[in-house]
mmCIF file of C-alpha atoms in Angstrom:
data_model
loop_
_atom_site.group_PDB
_atom_site.id
_atom_site.type_symbol
_atom_site.label_atom_id
_atom_site.label_comp_id
_atom_site.label_asym_id
_atom_site.label_seq_id
_atom_site.Cartn_x
_atom_site.Cartn_y
_atom_site.Cartn_z
ATOM 1 C CA MET A 1 1.572 -12.580 -17.802
ATOM 2 C CA PRO A 2 1.970 -12.658 -21.604
ATOM 3 C CA ASP A 3 5.306 -13.037 -23.420
ATOM 4 C CA THR A 4 7.069 -13.001 -20.313
ATOM 5 C CA ALA A 5 8.740 -16.097 -18.777
ATOM 6 C CA PRO A 6 8.066 -16.453 -15.215
ATOM 7 C CA ALA A 7 10.804 -15.647 -12.779
ATOM 8 C CA PRO A 8 10.997 -17.614 -9.457
ATOM 9 C CA VAL A 9 8.527 -16.634 -6.880
ATOM 10 C CA LEU A 10 9.924 -14.906 -3.772
ATOM 11 C CA ARG A 11 10.077 -17.169 -0.750
ATOM 12 C CA ALA A 12 11.398 -16.698 2.778
ATOM 13 C CA ASP A 13 13.405 -19.999 2.816
ATOM 14 C CA ARG A 14 16.878 -18.435 2.316
ATOM 15 C CA PRO A 15 18.292 -17.146 5.586
ATOM 16 C CA GLY A 16 19.749 -13.538 5.211
ATOM 17 C CA SER A 17 17.351 -12.839 2.507
ATOM 18 C CA PHE A 18 15.000 -9.767 2.888
ATOM 19 C CA PRO A 19 11.835 -12.129 2.914
ATOM 20 C CA HIS A 20 13.488 -14.388 5.707
ATOM 21 C CA GLY A 21 14.175 -11.212 7.770
ATOM 22 C CA VAL A 22 10.563 -10.084 7.506
ATOM 23 C CA LEU A 23 9.046 -13.297 8.652
ATOM 24 C CA ALA A 24 11.859 -14.173 11.191
ATOM 25 C CA GLU A 25 12.333 -10.612 12.775
ATOM 26 C CA ARG A 26 9.608 -8.136 11.703
ATOM 27 C CA HIS A 27 6.634 -10.182 12.317
ATOM 28 C CA PRO A 28 7.825 -11.187 15.976
ATOM 29 C CA ALA A 29 8.264 -7.437 16.474
ATOM 30 C CA ILE A 30 4.841 -6.680 15.350
ATOM 31 C CA ILE A 31 3.426 -9.151 17.780
ATOM 32 C CA ARG A 32 5.258 -7.602 20.487
ATOM 33 C CA GLN A 33 4.389 -4.065 19.460
ATOM 34 C CA VAL A 34 0.670 -5.054 19.327
ATOM 35 C CA ARG A 35 0.975 -6.744 23.021
ATOM 36 C CA GLU A 36 2.466 -3.380 24.315
ATOM 37 C CA SER A 37 0.318 -0.816 22.654
ATOM 38 C CA ILE A 38 -3.168 -2.204 23.734
ATOM 39 C CA PRO A 39 -4.125 -3.725 27.047
ATOM 40 C CA TYR A 40 -5.442 -6.961 25.705
ATOM 41 C CA ASP A 41 -6.954 -9.337 28.367
ATOM 42 C CA PRO A 42 -5.216 -12.574 29.188
ATOM 43 C CA GLU A 43 -6.984 -14.931 26.472
ATOM 44 C CA ARG A 44 -5.867 -12.347 23.803
ATOM 45 C CA ARG A 45 -2.405 -12.248 24.958
ATOM 46 C CA ARG A 46 -2.008 -15.924 25.014
ATOM 47 C CA ALA A 47 -3.231 -16.076 21.548
ATOM 48 C CA LEU A 48 -0.512 -13.621 20.455
ATOM 49 C CA ASP A 49 2.035 -15.530 22.489
ATOM 50 C CA ALA A 50 0.891 -18.750 20.564
ATOM 51 C CA LEU A 51 1.060 -16.790 17.081
ATOM 52 C CA LEU A 52 4.710 -15.729 18.060
ATOM 53 C CA ALA A 53 5.542 -19.313 18.426
ATOM 54 C CA ASN A 54 3.839 -20.570 15.537
ATOM 55 C CA CYS A 55 4.986 -18.012 12.977
ATOM 56 C CA THR A 56 8.587 -18.406 13.671
ATOM 57 C CA GLU A 57 8.869 -22.274 14.526
ATOM 58 C CA GLY A 58 5.672 -23.827 13.727
ATOM 59 C CA VAL A 59 3.519 -24.619 10.536
ATOM 60 C CA VAL A 60 0.651 -23.027 9.016
ATOM 61 C CA GLU A 61 -2.558 -23.778 10.619
ATOM 62 C CA PRO A 62 -6.096 -23.498 9.538
ATOM 63 C CA LEU A 63 -8.898 -20.930 10.060
ATOM 64 C CA PRO A 64 -11.676 -21.739 12.450
ATOM 65 C CA ALA A 65 -14.576 -23.658 10.702
ATOM 66 C CA ASP A 66 -16.964 -20.611 11.406
ATOM 67 C CA ALA A 67 -14.331 -18.071 10.012
ATOM 68 C CA HIS A 68 -16.370 -15.283 7.929
ATOM 69 C CA ASP A 69 -13.864 -15.385 5.276
ATOM 70 C CA LEU A 70 -12.884 -19.092 5.117
ATOM 71 C CA GLY A 71 -14.360 -19.607 1.818
ATOM 72 C CA ASP A 72 -12.016 -16.653 0.430
ATOM 73 C CA TRP A 73 -9.028 -18.203 1.788
ATOM 74 C CA GLN A 74 -9.974 -21.540 0.563
ATOM 75 C CA ASP A 75 -10.272 -20.016 -2.895
ATOM 76 C CA TRP A 76 -6.766 -18.320 -2.229
ATOM 77 C CA GLY A 77 -4.993 -21.783 -1.598
ATOM 78 C CA LEU A 78 -5.131 -22.290 2.008
ATOM 79 C CA ALA A 79 -5.727 -26.092 1.790
ATOM 80 C CA ASP A 80 -2.395 -26.293 -0.262
ATOM 81 C CA HIS A 81 -0.369 -24.403 2.543
ATOM 82 C CA ILE A 82 -1.754 -26.028 5.902
ATOM 83 C CA GLY A 83 0.816 -27.849 7.558
ATOM 84 C CA ARG A 84 3.736 -26.477 5.674
ATOM 85 C CA SER A 85 6.314 -24.058 7.239
ATOM 86 C CA TRP A 86 5.572 -20.345 6.834
ATOM 87 C CA PHE A 87 9.317 -19.926 5.213
ATOM 88 C CA ASP A 88 8.653 -22.365 2.517
ATOM 89 C CA LEU A 89 5.405 -20.632 0.905
ATOM 90 C CA PRO A 90 5.370 -17.836 -1.421
ATOM 91 C CA TRP A 91 6.289 -14.739 0.541
ATOM 92 C CA LEU A 92 3.381 -12.674 -0.277
ATOM 93 C CA TRP A 93 1.034 -15.615 0.914
ATOM 94 C CA SER A 94 2.855 -15.977 4.079
ATOM 95 C CA GLU A 95 2.770 -12.262 4.938
ATOM 96 C CA SER A 96 -0.889 -12.013 4.304
ATOM 97 C CA TYR A 97 -1.882 -14.998 6.100
ATOM 98 C CA PHE A 98 0.171 -13.765 9.053
ATOM 99 C CA TYR A 99 -1.844 -10.672 9.462
ATOM 100 C CA ARG A 100 -5.084 -12.737 9.162
ATOM 101 C CA ARG A 101 -3.904 -14.777 11.970
ATOM 102 C CA LEU A 102 -2.832 -11.773 13.980
ATOM 103 C CA LEU A 103 -6.513 -10.769 13.651
ATOM 104 C CA HIS A 104 -7.969 -13.853 14.890
ATOM 105 C CA ALA A 105 -5.645 -13.773 17.892
ATOM 106 C CA VAL A 106 -6.694 -10.264 18.943
ATOM 107 C CA GLY A 107 -10.550 -11.213 18.375
ATOM 108 C CA TYR A 108 -10.927 -8.590 15.444
ATOM 109 C CA PHE A 109 -13.532 -10.658 13.788
ATOM 110 C CA THR A 110 -14.944 -12.456 16.877
ATOM 111 C CA PRO A 111 -18.069 -11.041 18.543
ATOM 112 C CA GLY A 112 -17.200 -9.610 21.734
ATOM 113 C CA PRO A 113 -15.425 -6.523 23.206
ATOM 114 C CA TRP A 114 -12.458 -6.597 21.169
ATOM 115 C CA GLN A 115 -14.383 -6.994 17.681
ATOM 116 C CA GLY A 116 -13.482 -4.430 15.304
ATOM 117 C CA ILE A 117 -10.677 -2.851 17.414
ATOM 118 C CA ASP A 118 -7.680 -2.063 15.090
ATOM 119 C CA PRO A 119 -4.466 -3.538 16.757
ATOM 120 C CA PHE A 120 -2.586 -1.023 14.717
ATOM 121 C CA ARG A 121 -4.447 2.126 15.451
ATOM 122 C CA PRO A 122 -2.219 3.385 18.336
ATOM 123 C CA ALA A 123 0.828 3.503 16.028
ATOM 124 C CA LYS A 124 -1.286 5.124 13.136
ATOM 125 C CA LEU A 125 -2.539 7.735 15.228
ATOM 126 C CA THR A 126 0.752 8.517 16.746
ATOM 127 C CA GLU A 127 2.197 8.969 13.303
ATOM 128 C CA LEU A 128 -0.839 10.964 11.980
ATOM 129 C CA ASP A 129 -0.764 13.466 14.989
ATOM 130 C CA ALA A 130 3.146 14.011 14.992
ATOM 131 C CA PRO A 131 4.414 17.421 14.771
ATOM 132 C CA GLN A 132 5.907 16.456 11.320
ATOM 133 C CA THR A 133 2.633 16.220 9.940
ATOM 134 C CA ASP A 134 1.939 19.911 10.733
ATOM 135 C CA GLU A 135 5.285 20.771 9.046
ATOM 136 C CA GLU A 136 4.182 18.574 5.823
ATOM 137 C CA LEU A 137 0.679 20.426 5.712
ATOM 138 C CA ALA A 138 2.176 23.636 6.193
ATOM 139 C CA ALA A 139 4.132 23.245 3.059
ATOM 140 C CA LEU A 140 0.647 23.380 1.330
ATOM 141 C CA ASP A 141 0.391 27.104 2.108
ATOM 142 C CA ALA A 142 3.591 27.747 0.001
ATOM 143 C CA LEU A 143 2.118 26.018 -2.848
ATOM 144 C CA ALA A 144 -1.373 27.924 -2.900
ATOM 145 C CA ASN A 145 -0.246 30.655 -5.160
ATOM 146 C CA ARG A 146 1.859 28.612 -7.267
ATOM 147 C CA PRO A 147 0.863 27.872 -11.002
ATOM 148 C CA ALA A 148 -1.680 24.931 -11.097
ATOM 149 C CA ASP A 149 0.356 22.547 -12.907
ATOM 150 C CA GLU A 150 3.194 22.992 -10.624
ATOM 151 C CA ARG A 151 1.128 22.417 -7.782
ATOM 152 C CA SER A 152 -0.273 19.135 -9.322
ATOM 153 C CA ARG A 153 3.176 18.123 -9.776
ATOM 154 C CA ALA A 154 4.098 18.636 -6.147
ATOM 155 C CA LEU A 155 1.184 16.841 -4.870
ATOM 156 C CA LEU A 156 1.973 13.943 -7.194
ATOM 157 C CA HIS A 157 5.458 13.821 -5.706
ATOM 158 C CA GLY A 158 4.023 14.188 -2.088
ATOM 159 C CA SER A 159 1.778 10.999 -2.940
ATOM 160 C CA LEU A 160 4.783 9.121 -4.430
ATOM 161 C CA TRP A 161 7.019 9.620 -1.322
ATOM 162 C CA GLY A 162 4.515 9.300 1.446
ATOM 163 C CA ASN A 163 5.765 10.162 4.974
ATOM 164 C CA ARG A 164 8.510 12.077 3.073
ATOM 165 C CA ALA A 165 5.663 14.248 1.581
ATOM 166 C CA ASP A 166 7.582 17.467 2.743
ATOM 167 C CA LEU A 167 10.525 16.654 0.551
ATOM 168 C CA GLY A 168 8.034 16.116 -2.277
ATOM 169 C CA PHE A 169 6.473 19.436 -1.700
ATOM 170 C CA ARG A 170 9.471 21.474 -1.394
ATOM 171 C CA LEU A 171 11.368 19.758 -4.196
ATOM 172 C CA SER A 172 8.637 19.922 -6.830
ATOM 173 C CA ALA A 173 7.846 23.434 -5.974
ATOM 174 C CA GLU A 174 11.386 24.600 -6.398
ATOM 175 C CA GLY A 175 12.203 22.588 -9.302
ATOM 176 C CA ALA A 176 9.015 23.544 -11.331
ATOM 177 C CA GLY A 177 8.559 19.950 -12.309
ATOM 178 C CA THR A 178 11.814 19.100 -13.572
ATOM 179 C CA ARG A 179 13.640 15.684 -13.169
ATOM 180 C CA ALA A 180 15.615 17.142 -10.506
ATOM 181 C CA ALA A 181 12.522 17.639 -8.464
ATOM 182 C CA ALA A 182 12.964 14.011 -7.321
ATOM 183 C CA PRO A 183 16.653 12.872 -7.873
ATOM 184 C CA ALA A 184 15.948 9.532 -6.303
ATOM 185 C CA LEU A 185 13.342 8.611 -9.183
ATOM 186 C CA VAL A 186 14.796 5.373 -10.841
ATOM 187 C CA ALA A 187 11.866 5.724 -13.388
ATOM 188 C CA ASP A 188 9.827 8.518 -14.193
ATOM 189 C CA ASP A 189 6.452 7.979 -16.557
ATOM 190 C CA SER A 190 4.986 10.888 -14.998
ATOM 191 C CA GLU A 191 4.273 12.939 -18.163
ATOM 192 C CA THR A 192 2.346 9.778 -19.512
ATOM 193 C CA LEU A 193 0.508 9.849 -16.051
ATOM 194 C CA TRP A 194 -0.586 13.407 -16.790
ATOM 195 C CA SER A 195 -1.401 12.714 -20.623
ATOM 196 C CA LEU A 196 -4.038 10.351 -19.178
ATOM 197 C CA LEU A 197 -5.691 12.897 -17.076
ATOM 198 C CA PRO A 198 -5.743 15.925 -19.315
ATOM 199 C CA PRO A 199 -7.066 19.493 -17.991
ATOM 200 C CA ALA A 200 -10.878 19.797 -18.007
ATOM 201 C CA ALA A 201 -11.369 16.045 -18.770
ATOM 202 C CA GLU A 202 -14.917 15.322 -18.865
ATOM 203 C CA GLY A 203 -16.195 12.427 -16.980
ATOM 204 C CA GLY A 204 -13.050 10.583 -16.196
ATOM 205 C CA THR A 205 -12.848 8.383 -13.145
ATOM 206 C CA LEU A 206 -9.651 7.614 -11.129
ATOM 207 C CA CYS A 207 -9.162 4.618 -9.149
ATOM 208 C CA LEU A 208 -6.501 5.031 -6.676
ATOM 209 C CA VAL A 209 -5.498 1.879 -4.698
ATOM 210 C CA ALA A 210 -4.288 3.177 -1.519
ATOM 211 C CA ASP A 211 -1.395 2.139 0.529
ATOM 212 C CA ASN A 212 -0.656 3.128 3.972
ATOM 213 C CA ALA A 213 -2.608 5.196 6.499
ATOM 214 C CA GLY A 214 -1.396 8.192 8.520
ATOM 215 C CA ARG A 215 1.031 10.771 6.852
ATOM 216 C CA GLU A 216 1.058 8.582 3.806
ATOM 217 C CA LEU A 217 -2.654 8.670 3.249
ATOM 218 C CA VAL A 218 -2.986 12.236 3.449
ATOM 219 C CA PRO A 219 -0.905 13.030 0.502
ATOM 220 C CA ASP A 220 -3.247 10.536 -1.569
ATOM 221 C CA LEU A 221 -6.119 12.384 -0.405
ATOM 222 C CA LEU A 222 -4.538 15.724 -1.483
ATOM 223 C CA LEU A 223 -3.825 14.606 -4.798
ATOM 224 C CA ILE A 224 -7.440 13.241 -5.295
ATOM 225 C CA ALA A 225 -8.723 16.761 -4.245
ATOM 226 C CA ASP A 226 -6.473 18.450 -6.595
ATOM 227 C CA LEU A 227 -7.554 16.348 -9.537
ATOM 228 C CA LEU A 228 -11.104 17.024 -8.781
ATOM 229 C CA ASP A 229 -10.709 20.773 -8.165
ATOM 230 C CA ARG A 230 -9.017 20.948 -11.532
ATOM 231 C CA GLY A 231 -11.652 18.998 -13.280
ATOM 232 C CA ARG A 232 -8.621 16.366 -14.466
ATOM 233 C CA ILE A 233 -11.188 13.788 -13.112
ATOM 234 C CA ALA A 234 -15.017 13.848 -12.384
ATOM 235 C CA ARG A 235 -14.834 11.192 -9.821
ATOM 236 C CA ALA A 236 -12.503 9.269 -7.742
ATOM 237 C CA VAL A 237 -12.622 5.771 -6.143
ATOM 238 C CA LEU A 238 -10.345 5.226 -3.248
ATOM 239 C CA HIS A 239 -9.496 1.495 -2.730
ATOM 240 C CA LEU A 240 -8.808 0.454 0.873
ATOM 241 C CA LYS A 241 -8.051 -2.602 2.827
ATOM 242 C CA PRO A 242 -11.452 -4.145 4.274
ATOM 243 C CA HIS A 243 -9.582 -4.751 7.694
ATOM 244 C CA PRO A 244 -6.316 -3.892 9.312
ATOM 245 C CA TYR A 245 -3.343 -5.355 7.230
ATOM 246 C CA TYR A 246 0.176 -5.001 7.138
ATOM 247 C CA VAL A 247 0.411 -2.789 10.078
ATOM 248 C CA SER A 248 -0.153 0.574 8.459
ATOM 249 C CA ASP A 249 -2.524 -0.206 5.539
ATOM 250 C CA ALA A 250 -5.361 2.166 5.053
ATOM 251 C CA THR A 251 -8.834 1.272 5.923
ATOM 252 C CA THR A 252 -12.087 3.443 5.844
ATOM 253 C CA ALA A 253 -11.417 4.513 9.488
ATOM 254 C CA ASP A 254 -8.182 5.707 8.711
ATOM 255 C CA VAL A 255 -9.668 7.920 5.830
ATOM 256 C CA LEU A 256 -11.879 9.459 8.387
ATOM 257 C CA ASP A 257 -8.870 10.039 10.763
ATOM 258 C CA ALA A 258 -7.077 11.826 7.967
ATOM 259 C CA LEU A 259 -9.890 14.026 7.209
ATOM 260 C CA ARG A 260 -10.167 14.856 10.844
ATOM 261 C CA ARG A 261 -6.493 15.890 10.697
ATOM 262 C CA LEU A 262 -6.819 18.032 7.628
ATOM 263 C CA THR A 263 -9.915 19.890 8.478
ATOM 264 C CA ALA A 264 -8.580 20.385 11.884
ATOM 265 C CA ALA A 265 -5.330 21.955 10.346
ATOM 266 C CA PRO A 266 -4.829 25.784 9.740
ATOM 267 C CA GLY A 267 -4.512 27.345 6.513
ATOM 268 C CA THR A 268 -4.785 25.682 3.190
ATOM 269 C CA ALA A 269 -4.850 21.950 4.475
ATOM 270 C CA ALA A 270 -8.258 22.606 6.093
ATOM 271 C CA GLY A 271 -9.814 23.699 2.677
ATOM 272 C CA TYR A 272 -8.462 20.551 1.225
ATOM 273 C CA GLY A 273 -10.242 18.624 4.024
ATOM 274 C CA ARG A 274 -13.507 20.563 3.642
ATOM 275 C CA ARG A 275 -13.468 19.917 -0.024
ATOM 276 C CA LEU A 276 -12.636 16.124 0.278
ATOM 277 C CA TRP A 277 -15.515 15.796 2.969
ATOM 278 C CA SER A 278 -17.930 17.322 0.399
ATOM 279 C CA ALA A 279 -16.810 14.993 -2.391
ATOM 280 C CA LEU A 280 -17.555 12.178 -0.168
ATOM 281 C CA THR A 281 -20.900 13.538 0.538
ATOM 282 C CA ASP A 282 -21.870 14.165 -3.116
ATOM 283 C CA GLY A 283 -20.261 11.000 -4.456
ATOM 284 C CA ARG A 284 -17.675 12.462 -6.433
ATOM 285 C CA LEU A 285 -15.340 10.344 -4.089
ATOM 286 C CA THR A 286 -16.269 6.964 -3.139
ATOM 287 C CA LEU A 287 -14.615 4.432 -0.775
ATOM 288 C CA ARG A 288 -14.198 0.741 -1.872
ATOM 289 C CA ALA A 289 -13.083 -2.165 0.125
ATOM 290 C CA HIS A 290 -12.958 -5.297 -1.937
ATOM 291 C CA PRO A 291 -12.162 -8.435 -0.058
ATOM 292 C CA PHE A 292 -9.441 -9.063 -2.629
ATOM 293 C CA SER A 293 -7.721 -6.039 -1.501
ATOM 294 C CA GLY A 294 -6.517 -7.980 1.767
ATOM 295 C CA GLY A 295 -5.781 -11.253 -0.062
ATOM 296 C CA PRO A 296 -2.601 -12.917 -0.760
ATOM 297 C CA LEU A 297 -2.657 -13.138 -4.580
ATOM 298 C CA PRO A 298 -1.439 -10.811 -7.287
ATOM 299 C CA TYR A 299 -3.758 -8.806 -9.458
ATOM 300 C CA ALA A 300 -3.413 -10.965 -12.338
ATOM 301 C CA GLU A 301 -5.785 -13.139 -10.380
ATOM 302 C CA MET A 302 -8.225 -10.539 -9.387
ATOM 303 C CA PRO A 303 -12.174 -11.453 -9.468
ATOM 304 C CA ASP A 304 -14.157 -10.348 -12.573
ATOM 305 C CA ASP A 305 -16.088 -7.578 -10.591
ATOM 306 C CA LEU A 306 -12.825 -5.688 -9.637
ATOM 307 C CA ARG A 307 -11.520 -6.230 -13.242
ATOM 308 C CA ALA A 308 -14.461 -4.619 -14.465
ATOM 309 C CA GLU A 309 -14.046 -1.541 -12.172
ATOM 310 C CA PHE A 310 -10.562 -0.969 -13.353
ATOM 311 C CA ALA A 311 -11.503 -1.658 -16.916
ATOM 312 C CA ALA A 312 -13.952 1.325 -16.690
ATOM 313 C CA ALA A 313 -11.437 3.778 -14.976
ATOM 314 C CA THR A 314 -9.635 6.332 -17.045
ATOM 315 C CA LEU A 315 -6.645 5.529 -14.834
ATOM 316 C CA THR A 316 -5.852 3.211 -11.950
ATOM 317 C CA VAL A 317 -2.885 4.597 -9.720
ATOM 318 C CA VAL A 318 -1.604 1.777 -7.575
ATOM 319 C CA LYS A 319 0.200 2.989 -4.585
ATOM 320 C CA GLY A 320 3.011 1.784 -2.575
ATOM 321 C CA ASP A 321 5.428 -1.372 -2.177
ATOM 322 C CA LEU A 322 2.884 -4.032 -1.419
ATOM 323 C CA ASN A 323 0.337 -3.236 -4.198
ATOM 324 C CA TYR A 324 3.320 -2.938 -6.520
ATOM 325 C CA ARG A 325 4.525 -6.510 -5.726
ATOM 326 C CA ARG A 326 0.744 -7.629 -6.413
ATOM 327 C CA LEU A 327 0.740 -5.684 -9.585
ATOM 328 C CA VAL A 328 3.917 -6.936 -11.380
ATOM 329 C CA GLY A 329 3.997 -10.348 -9.455
ATOM 330 C CA ASP A 330 6.083 -11.200 -6.346
ATOM 331 C CA ARG A 331 9.032 -12.697 -8.246
ATOM 332 C CA ARG A 332 12.696 -12.150 -8.794
ATOM 333 C CA TRP A 333 12.242 -10.433 -12.029
ATOM 334 C CA PRO A 334 15.218 -8.866 -13.796
ATOM 335 C CA ALA A 335 15.090 -5.301 -13.152
ATOM 336 C CA THR A 336 15.277 -4.575 -16.873
ATOM 337 C CA THR A 337 11.948 -6.770 -17.542
ATOM 338 C CA PRO A 338 9.577 -4.165 -19.107
ATOM 339 C CA PHE A 339 6.802 -2.895 -16.915
ATOM 340 C CA ALA A 340 4.170 -3.054 -19.530
ATOM 341 C CA ASP A 341 4.993 -6.793 -20.225
ATOM 342 C CA LEU A 342 4.140 -7.572 -16.620
ATOM 343 C CA THR A 343 1.170 -5.471 -16.620
ATOM 344 C CA ALA A 344 -0.366 -6.294 -19.855
ATOM 345 C CA TYR A 345 -3.095 -8.250 -18.155
ATOM 346 C CA PHE A 346 -4.323 -5.165 -16.386
ATOM 347 C CA PRO A 347 -7.967 -4.105 -18.098
ATOM 348 C CA GLY A 348 -6.974 -0.557 -18.396
ATOM 349 C CA PRO A 349 -4.321 2.098 -18.048
ATOM 350 C CA VAL A 350 -2.584 1.656 -14.806
ATOM 351 C CA ALA A 351 0.304 3.604 -12.945
ATOM 352 C CA ALA A 352 2.496 2.517 -9.982
ATOM 353 C CA LEU A 353 3.675 4.927 -7.689
ATOM 354 C CA ARG A 354 6.033 3.285 -5.155
ATOM 355 C CA THR A 355 9.047 3.852 -3.000
ATOM 356 C CA LEU A 356 11.305 0.645 -3.031
ATOM 357 C CA LYS A 357 11.063 -1.312 -0.122
ATOM 358 C CA SER A 358 11.275 -4.854 -1.162
ATOM 359 C CA GLU A 359 13.309 -6.667 -3.957
ATOM 360 C CA VAL A 360 10.840 -6.696 -6.601
ATOM 361 C CA VAL A 361 11.267 -4.337 -9.252
ATOM 362 C CA CYS A 362 10.982 -4.069 -13.005
ATOM 363 C CA GLY A 363 11.082 -1.489 -15.729
ATOM 364 C CA LEU A 364 14.657 -0.094 -15.314
ATOM 365 C CA ASP A 365 17.137 0.698 -18.009
ATOM 366 C CA ALA A 366 20.248 -1.340 -17.593
ATOM 367 C CA GLY A 367 22.426 1.967 -16.857
ATOM 368 C CA THR A 368 20.296 2.729 -13.904
ATOM 369 C CA GLU A 369 20.366 -0.746 -12.488
ATOM 370 C CA ALA A 370 24.217 -0.719 -13.156
ATOM 371 C CA ALA A 371 24.777 2.585 -11.248
ATOM 372 C CA LEU A 372 22.519 1.801 -8.307
ATOM 373 C CA THR A 373 24.266 -1.419 -7.757
ATOM 374 C CA ALA A 374 27.655 -0.035 -8.220
ATOM 375 C CA ALA A 375 26.762 2.651 -5.605
ATOM 376 C CA GLU A 376 24.671 0.679 -2.948
ATOM 377 C CA GLY A 377 25.183 -2.941 -3.698
ATOM 378 C CA GLU A 378 21.452 -4.435 -3.448
ATOM 379 C CA ARG A 379 20.350 -1.997 -0.666
ATOM 380 C CA TRP A 380 18.787 0.219 -3.133
ATOM 381 C CA ARG A 381 15.909 -2.117 -3.622
ATOM 382 C CA THR A 382 14.996 -1.999 -0.007
ATOM 383 C CA ALA A 383 16.094 1.077 1.784
ATOM 384 C CA GLY A 384 13.017 3.159 0.785
ATOM 385 C CA THR A 385 15.541 5.807 -0.435
ATOM 386 C CA HIS A 386 14.452 5.389 -4.115
ATOM 387 C CA ALA A 387 11.126 5.466 -5.782
ATOM 388 C CA LEU A 388 9.520 5.049 -9.216
ATOM 389 C CA ILE A 389 6.431 6.267 -11.409
ATOM 390 C CA GLN A 390 5.742 3.813 -14.132
ATOM 391 C CA VAL A 391 2.601 3.644 -16.471
ATOM 392 C CA LYS A 392 0.988 1.145 -18.684
ATOM 393 C CA VAL A 393 -1.294 2.610 -21.143
#
């Protein structure tokens, strides 16, 4: 990352820290949730129990010699981490490898009856089919007759806030796009974002790197549909995870579930669903699941083919907290470190849409950081109650 002195890599070795809590408490809770939500056979349940003991008290173990992605993980540093405590490794790597080991435990990649069964699917569907989703989709009806620019701003904020999309829809519609439309924004480069996607743009391509499934993926799809409808892009490429990851990260199956939810909804939502379905069938919307999307490294280390895809895009929008960590580097940057400095390596214009759910943050002015810390201590970094829109041209 040019011209920026590296900050310490985030690790989970400090008790009481946010990363330590994720490895020591959240990961065991995830294993228990998976055991309870799917009636795995005794072999799978024993494997989950073994993973629970290993990830809290043991050391990193290798993948099986016949693992289909062993070569990828070797390229991603597996040999350097085997035999070490999960808590002593870079946090991003530890988290990613935990999910890979969980998929191994449940037989996701192993030929047999459990192959391809998403261990997180019950939780994803419960959220997608919740009554709150109907309320959020109903907000689209209120936006249908609003001016096009106002509607687009509302959908951008819906995508930003994810499963608080109803808040984004209402406030953006009422605020007519003013900064008061999202008072919890700690950085807002939305005008720069819109300048990169001018009305009636010819031939532009948007790459959107998705984050979560369910009620957070639906607003991403709505934003893509709106940009296609308005001619602000000619084509969209939606980057997904190649397999279940971080509990709720979106896969191709999750896109299909979201489209089912949209097309079955009443009112305006169904129209969006049909247009997205059409865009998939005629190629204006393409799904991409690159192996690197499920890897443990920052985007600064992306492979050449992925770099070429992003270089060719009019704009790449990177969604969510995990992707933000991968975009700027999972390090203890001073919050005032310029976003453009940390993303200078990125091969084209890039925008981050993210609610703050981990310690990594950059691009804030000193006054904003001071006010947040004075009001909330360090909790503002991880509570998910603040968000940002940052752009590097």
